[in-house]
CSV table of C-alpha atoms in Angstrom, one decimal:
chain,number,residue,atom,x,y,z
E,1,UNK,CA,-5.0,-13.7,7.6
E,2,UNK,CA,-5.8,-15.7,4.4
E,3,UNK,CA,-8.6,-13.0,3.5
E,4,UNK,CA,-7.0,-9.7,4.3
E,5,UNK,CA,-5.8,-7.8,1.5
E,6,UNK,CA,-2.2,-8.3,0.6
E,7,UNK,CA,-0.4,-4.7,0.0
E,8,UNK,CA,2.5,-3.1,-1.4
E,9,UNK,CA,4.0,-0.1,0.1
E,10,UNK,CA,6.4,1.9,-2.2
E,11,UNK,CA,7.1,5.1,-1.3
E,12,UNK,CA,11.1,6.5,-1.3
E,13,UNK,CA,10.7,8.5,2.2
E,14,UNK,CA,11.5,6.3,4.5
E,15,UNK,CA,9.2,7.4,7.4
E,16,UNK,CA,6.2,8.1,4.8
E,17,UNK,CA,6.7,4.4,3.7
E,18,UNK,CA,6.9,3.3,7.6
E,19,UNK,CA,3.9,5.5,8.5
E,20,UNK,CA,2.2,3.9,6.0
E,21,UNK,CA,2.9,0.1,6.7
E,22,UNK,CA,2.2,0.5,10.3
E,23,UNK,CA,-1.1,2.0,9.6
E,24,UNK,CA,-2.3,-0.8,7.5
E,25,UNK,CA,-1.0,-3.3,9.6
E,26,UNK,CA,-3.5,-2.3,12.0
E,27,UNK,CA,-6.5,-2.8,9.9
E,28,UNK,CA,-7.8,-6.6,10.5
E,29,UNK,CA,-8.4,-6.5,7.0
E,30,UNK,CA,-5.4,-5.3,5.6
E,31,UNK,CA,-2.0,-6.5,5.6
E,32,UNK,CA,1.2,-5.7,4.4
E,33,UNK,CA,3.4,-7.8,2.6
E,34,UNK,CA,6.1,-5.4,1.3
E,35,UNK,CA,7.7,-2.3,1.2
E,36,UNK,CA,10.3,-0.5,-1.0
E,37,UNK,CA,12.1,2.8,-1.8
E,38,UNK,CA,12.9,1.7,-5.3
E,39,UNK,CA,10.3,2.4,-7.8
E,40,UNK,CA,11.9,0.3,-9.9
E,41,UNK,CA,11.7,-2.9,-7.7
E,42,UNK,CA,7.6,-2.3,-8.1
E,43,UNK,CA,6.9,-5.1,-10.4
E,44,UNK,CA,9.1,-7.9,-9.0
E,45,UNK,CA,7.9,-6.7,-5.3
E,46,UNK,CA,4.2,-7.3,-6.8
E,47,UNK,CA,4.8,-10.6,-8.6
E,48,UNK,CA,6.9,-11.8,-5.5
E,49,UNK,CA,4.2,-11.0,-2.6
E,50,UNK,CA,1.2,-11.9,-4.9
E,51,UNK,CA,-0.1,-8.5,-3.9
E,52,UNK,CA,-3.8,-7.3,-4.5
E,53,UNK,CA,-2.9,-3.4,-4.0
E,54,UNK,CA,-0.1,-1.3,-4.2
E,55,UNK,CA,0.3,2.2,-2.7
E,56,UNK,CA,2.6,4.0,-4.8
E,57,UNK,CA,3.8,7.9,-4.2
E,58,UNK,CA,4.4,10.6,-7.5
E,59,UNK,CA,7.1,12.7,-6.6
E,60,UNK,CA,7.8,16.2,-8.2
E,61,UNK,CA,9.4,16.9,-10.4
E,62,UNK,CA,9.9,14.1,-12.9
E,63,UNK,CA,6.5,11.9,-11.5
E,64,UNK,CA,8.3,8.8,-12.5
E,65,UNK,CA,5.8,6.9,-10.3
E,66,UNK,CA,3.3,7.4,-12.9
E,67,UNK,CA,5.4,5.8,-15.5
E,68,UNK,CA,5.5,2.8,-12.9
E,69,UNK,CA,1.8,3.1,-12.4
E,70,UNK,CA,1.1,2.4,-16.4
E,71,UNK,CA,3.4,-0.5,-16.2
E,72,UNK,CA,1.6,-2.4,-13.2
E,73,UNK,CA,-1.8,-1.5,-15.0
E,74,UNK,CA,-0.2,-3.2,-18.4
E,75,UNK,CA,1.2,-6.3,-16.1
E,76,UNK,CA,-1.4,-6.5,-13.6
E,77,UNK,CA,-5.3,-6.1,-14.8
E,78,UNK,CA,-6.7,-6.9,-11.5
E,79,UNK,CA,-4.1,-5.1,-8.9
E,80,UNK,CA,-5.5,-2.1,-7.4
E,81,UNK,CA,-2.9,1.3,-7.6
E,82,UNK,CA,-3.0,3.8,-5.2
E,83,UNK,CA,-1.5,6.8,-5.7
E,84,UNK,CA,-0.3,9.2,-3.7
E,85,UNK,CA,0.7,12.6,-4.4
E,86,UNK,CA,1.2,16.4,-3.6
E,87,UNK,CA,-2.2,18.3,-3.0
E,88,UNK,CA,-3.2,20.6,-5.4
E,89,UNK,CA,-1.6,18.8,-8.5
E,90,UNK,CA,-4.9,18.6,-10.8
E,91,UNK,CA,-2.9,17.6,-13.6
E,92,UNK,CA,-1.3,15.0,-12.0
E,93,UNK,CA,-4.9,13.5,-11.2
E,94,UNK,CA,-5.9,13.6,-14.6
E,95,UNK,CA,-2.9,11.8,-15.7
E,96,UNK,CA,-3.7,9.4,-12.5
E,97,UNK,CA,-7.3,8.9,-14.0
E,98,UNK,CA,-6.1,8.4,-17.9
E,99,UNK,CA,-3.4,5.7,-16.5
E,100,UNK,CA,-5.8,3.2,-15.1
E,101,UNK,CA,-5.0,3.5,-11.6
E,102,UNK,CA,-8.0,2.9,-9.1
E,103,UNK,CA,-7.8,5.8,-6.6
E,104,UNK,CA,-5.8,9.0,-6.5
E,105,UNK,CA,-5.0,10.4,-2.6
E,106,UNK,CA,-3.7,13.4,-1.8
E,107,UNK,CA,-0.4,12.6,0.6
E,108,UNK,CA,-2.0,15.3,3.5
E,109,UNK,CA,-5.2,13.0,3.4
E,110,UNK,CA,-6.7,11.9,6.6
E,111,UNK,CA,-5.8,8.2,7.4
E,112,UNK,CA,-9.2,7.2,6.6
E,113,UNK,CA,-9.4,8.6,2.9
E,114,UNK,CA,-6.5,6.5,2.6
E,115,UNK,CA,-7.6,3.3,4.0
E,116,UNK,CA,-11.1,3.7,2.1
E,117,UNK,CA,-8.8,4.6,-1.2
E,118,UNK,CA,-6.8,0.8,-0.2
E,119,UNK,CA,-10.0,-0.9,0.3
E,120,UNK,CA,-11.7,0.4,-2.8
E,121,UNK,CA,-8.7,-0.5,-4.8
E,122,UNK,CA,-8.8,-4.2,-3.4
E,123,UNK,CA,-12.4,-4.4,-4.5
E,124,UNK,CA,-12.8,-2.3,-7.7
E,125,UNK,CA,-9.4,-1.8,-9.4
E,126,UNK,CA,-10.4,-0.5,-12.1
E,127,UNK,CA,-12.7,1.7,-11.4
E,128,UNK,CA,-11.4,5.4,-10.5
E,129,UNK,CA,-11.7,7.8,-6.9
E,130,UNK,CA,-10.3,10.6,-6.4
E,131,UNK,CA,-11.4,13.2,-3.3
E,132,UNK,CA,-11.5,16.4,-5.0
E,133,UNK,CA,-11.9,14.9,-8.6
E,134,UNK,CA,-15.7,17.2,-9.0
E,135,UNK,CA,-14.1,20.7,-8.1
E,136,UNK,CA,-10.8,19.8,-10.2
E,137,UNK,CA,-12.7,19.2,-12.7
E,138,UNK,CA,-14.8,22.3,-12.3
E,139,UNK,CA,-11.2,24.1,-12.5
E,140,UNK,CA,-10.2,22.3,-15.6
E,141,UNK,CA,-13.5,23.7,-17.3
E,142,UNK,CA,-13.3,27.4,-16.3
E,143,UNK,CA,-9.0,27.5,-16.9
E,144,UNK,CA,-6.9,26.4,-19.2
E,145,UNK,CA,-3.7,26.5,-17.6
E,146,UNK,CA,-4.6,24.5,-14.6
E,147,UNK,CA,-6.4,22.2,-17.5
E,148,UNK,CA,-2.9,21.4,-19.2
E,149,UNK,CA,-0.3,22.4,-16.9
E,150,UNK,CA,0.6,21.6,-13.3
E,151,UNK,CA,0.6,25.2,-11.0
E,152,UNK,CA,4.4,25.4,-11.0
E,153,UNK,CA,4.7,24.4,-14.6
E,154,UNK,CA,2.5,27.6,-14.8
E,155,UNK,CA,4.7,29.3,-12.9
E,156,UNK,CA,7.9,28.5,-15.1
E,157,UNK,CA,5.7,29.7,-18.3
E,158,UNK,CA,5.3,32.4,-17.3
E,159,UNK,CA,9.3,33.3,-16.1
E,160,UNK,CA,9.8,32.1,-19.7
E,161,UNK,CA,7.5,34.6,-21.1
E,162,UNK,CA,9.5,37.2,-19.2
E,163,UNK,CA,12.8,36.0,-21.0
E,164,UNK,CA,14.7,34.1,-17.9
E,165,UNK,CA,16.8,31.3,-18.6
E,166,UNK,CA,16.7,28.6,-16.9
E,167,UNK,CA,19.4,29.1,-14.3
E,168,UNK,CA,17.2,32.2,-13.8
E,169,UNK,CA,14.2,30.6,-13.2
E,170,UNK,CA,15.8,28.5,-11.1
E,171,UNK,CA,17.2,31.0,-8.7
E,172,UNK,CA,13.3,32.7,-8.8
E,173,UNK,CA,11.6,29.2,-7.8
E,174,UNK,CA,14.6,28.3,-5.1
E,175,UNK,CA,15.4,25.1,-6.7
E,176,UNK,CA,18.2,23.2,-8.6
E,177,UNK,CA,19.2,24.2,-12.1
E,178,UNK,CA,18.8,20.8,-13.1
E,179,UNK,CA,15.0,20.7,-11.3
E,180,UNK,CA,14.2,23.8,-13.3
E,181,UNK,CA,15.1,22.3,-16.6
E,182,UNK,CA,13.1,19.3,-15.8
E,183,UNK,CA,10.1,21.9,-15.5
E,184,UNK,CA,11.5,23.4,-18.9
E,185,UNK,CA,11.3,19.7,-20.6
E,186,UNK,CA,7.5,18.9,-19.3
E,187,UNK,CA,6.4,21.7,-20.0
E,188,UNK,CA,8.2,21.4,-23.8
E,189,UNK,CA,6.6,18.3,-24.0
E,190,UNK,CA,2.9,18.6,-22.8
E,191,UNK,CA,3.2,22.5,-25.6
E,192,UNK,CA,4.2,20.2,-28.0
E,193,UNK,CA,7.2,21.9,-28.8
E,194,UNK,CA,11.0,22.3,-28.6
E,195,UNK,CA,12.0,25.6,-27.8
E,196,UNK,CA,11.5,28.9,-25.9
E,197,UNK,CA,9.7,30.6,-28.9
E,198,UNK,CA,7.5,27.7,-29.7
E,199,UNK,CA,6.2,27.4,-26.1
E,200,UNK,CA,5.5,31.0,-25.9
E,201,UNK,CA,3.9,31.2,-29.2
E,202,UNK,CA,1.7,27.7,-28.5
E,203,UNK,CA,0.6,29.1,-25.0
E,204,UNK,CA,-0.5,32.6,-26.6
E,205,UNK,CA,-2.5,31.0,-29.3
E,206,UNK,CA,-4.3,28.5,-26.6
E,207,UNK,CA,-4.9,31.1,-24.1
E,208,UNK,CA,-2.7,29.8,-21.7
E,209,UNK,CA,-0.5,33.2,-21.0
E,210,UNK,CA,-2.3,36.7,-21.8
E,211,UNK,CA,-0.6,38.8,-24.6
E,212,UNK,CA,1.7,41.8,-23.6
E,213,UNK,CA,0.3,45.4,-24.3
């Protein structure tokens, strides 16, 4: 067991994170050392285990696990970061890829992608995989809304351009008020701006939402 790689499971569903361990405990190569809910546990659960690669899930909508990600790249130069996250999210990639992390897996990938995205991250963690990175790419070129913002942030720009509040937006995307104004906030931020007017004005002038007639 001395030469298997040590990993980190951290992943705050419960039967996600026990799926996961259990699968890489099978691998003769692989071997996990710990598992946590707690994001915020992930450095001390690295440092304590003397793990060579955590598995670490982004969860809408706040994606505090990239926050965490940046952190173990800034600690830990040579431990390989796997995330996992919802399908589709290109702009969660991106951020994935600017972060340092070494592979990017989609949580609805087959087993294998994510035992080859472990294995990779053991040997070259810091060099960057992603399935799916070409044709998000391709999509980043040809739009610029999947190029900045997230589908559903796209989706709240465009209830914002129609004048709904958030509550109102809310009650359109069947979430919580206080999800909703998370969406607001990112999307705020990643405009560059502070307020309603600003992010409508910002998004017109970058071709992000098309002008009304």
């Amino acid at each position: 067991m001395n030469d298997c790689v040590r990993v980190v499971v951290i992943d705050d569903h419960t039967l996600v994170r026990y799926g996961l361990a259990g699968l890489v405990d099978q691998e003769p190569d692989l071997e996990i050392v710990g598992d946590t809910g707690q994001r915020t546990e992930a450095v001390g659960i690295v440092l304590s285990t003397r793990a060579n690669v955590v598995v670490l899930d982004v969860t809408p909508p706040d994606h505090d696990g990239l926050r965490i990600a940046r952190e173990l790249r800034n600690r830990y130069a040579e431990l390989g970061i796997v995330l996992l996250a919802p399908e589709g999210e290109d702009s969660v990639l991106f951020e994935a890829l600017e972060s340092g992390v070494s592979a990017f897996v989609a949580r609805t990938a087959p087993t294998g992608e994510i035992l080859a995205a472990i294995r990779h991250a053991a040997v070259a963690p810091t060099s960057f995989t992603a399935t799916g990175l070409g044709p998000a790419m391709a999509r980043r070129d040809h739009s610029p809304v999947q190029a900045l913002l997230s589908p559903r942030e796209a989706q709240v720009l465009e209830l914002l351009g129609q004048g709904l509040s958030v509550r109102a937006i809310a009650v359109a995307l069947s979430v919580s008020v206080s999800t909703a104004k998370t969406y607001v906030e990112r999307l705020y931020e990643k405009l560059e701006v502070s307020n309603r007017a600003q992010a409508i004005m910002t998004a017109l002038q970058r071709g992000l939402i098309e002008p009304k007639s």
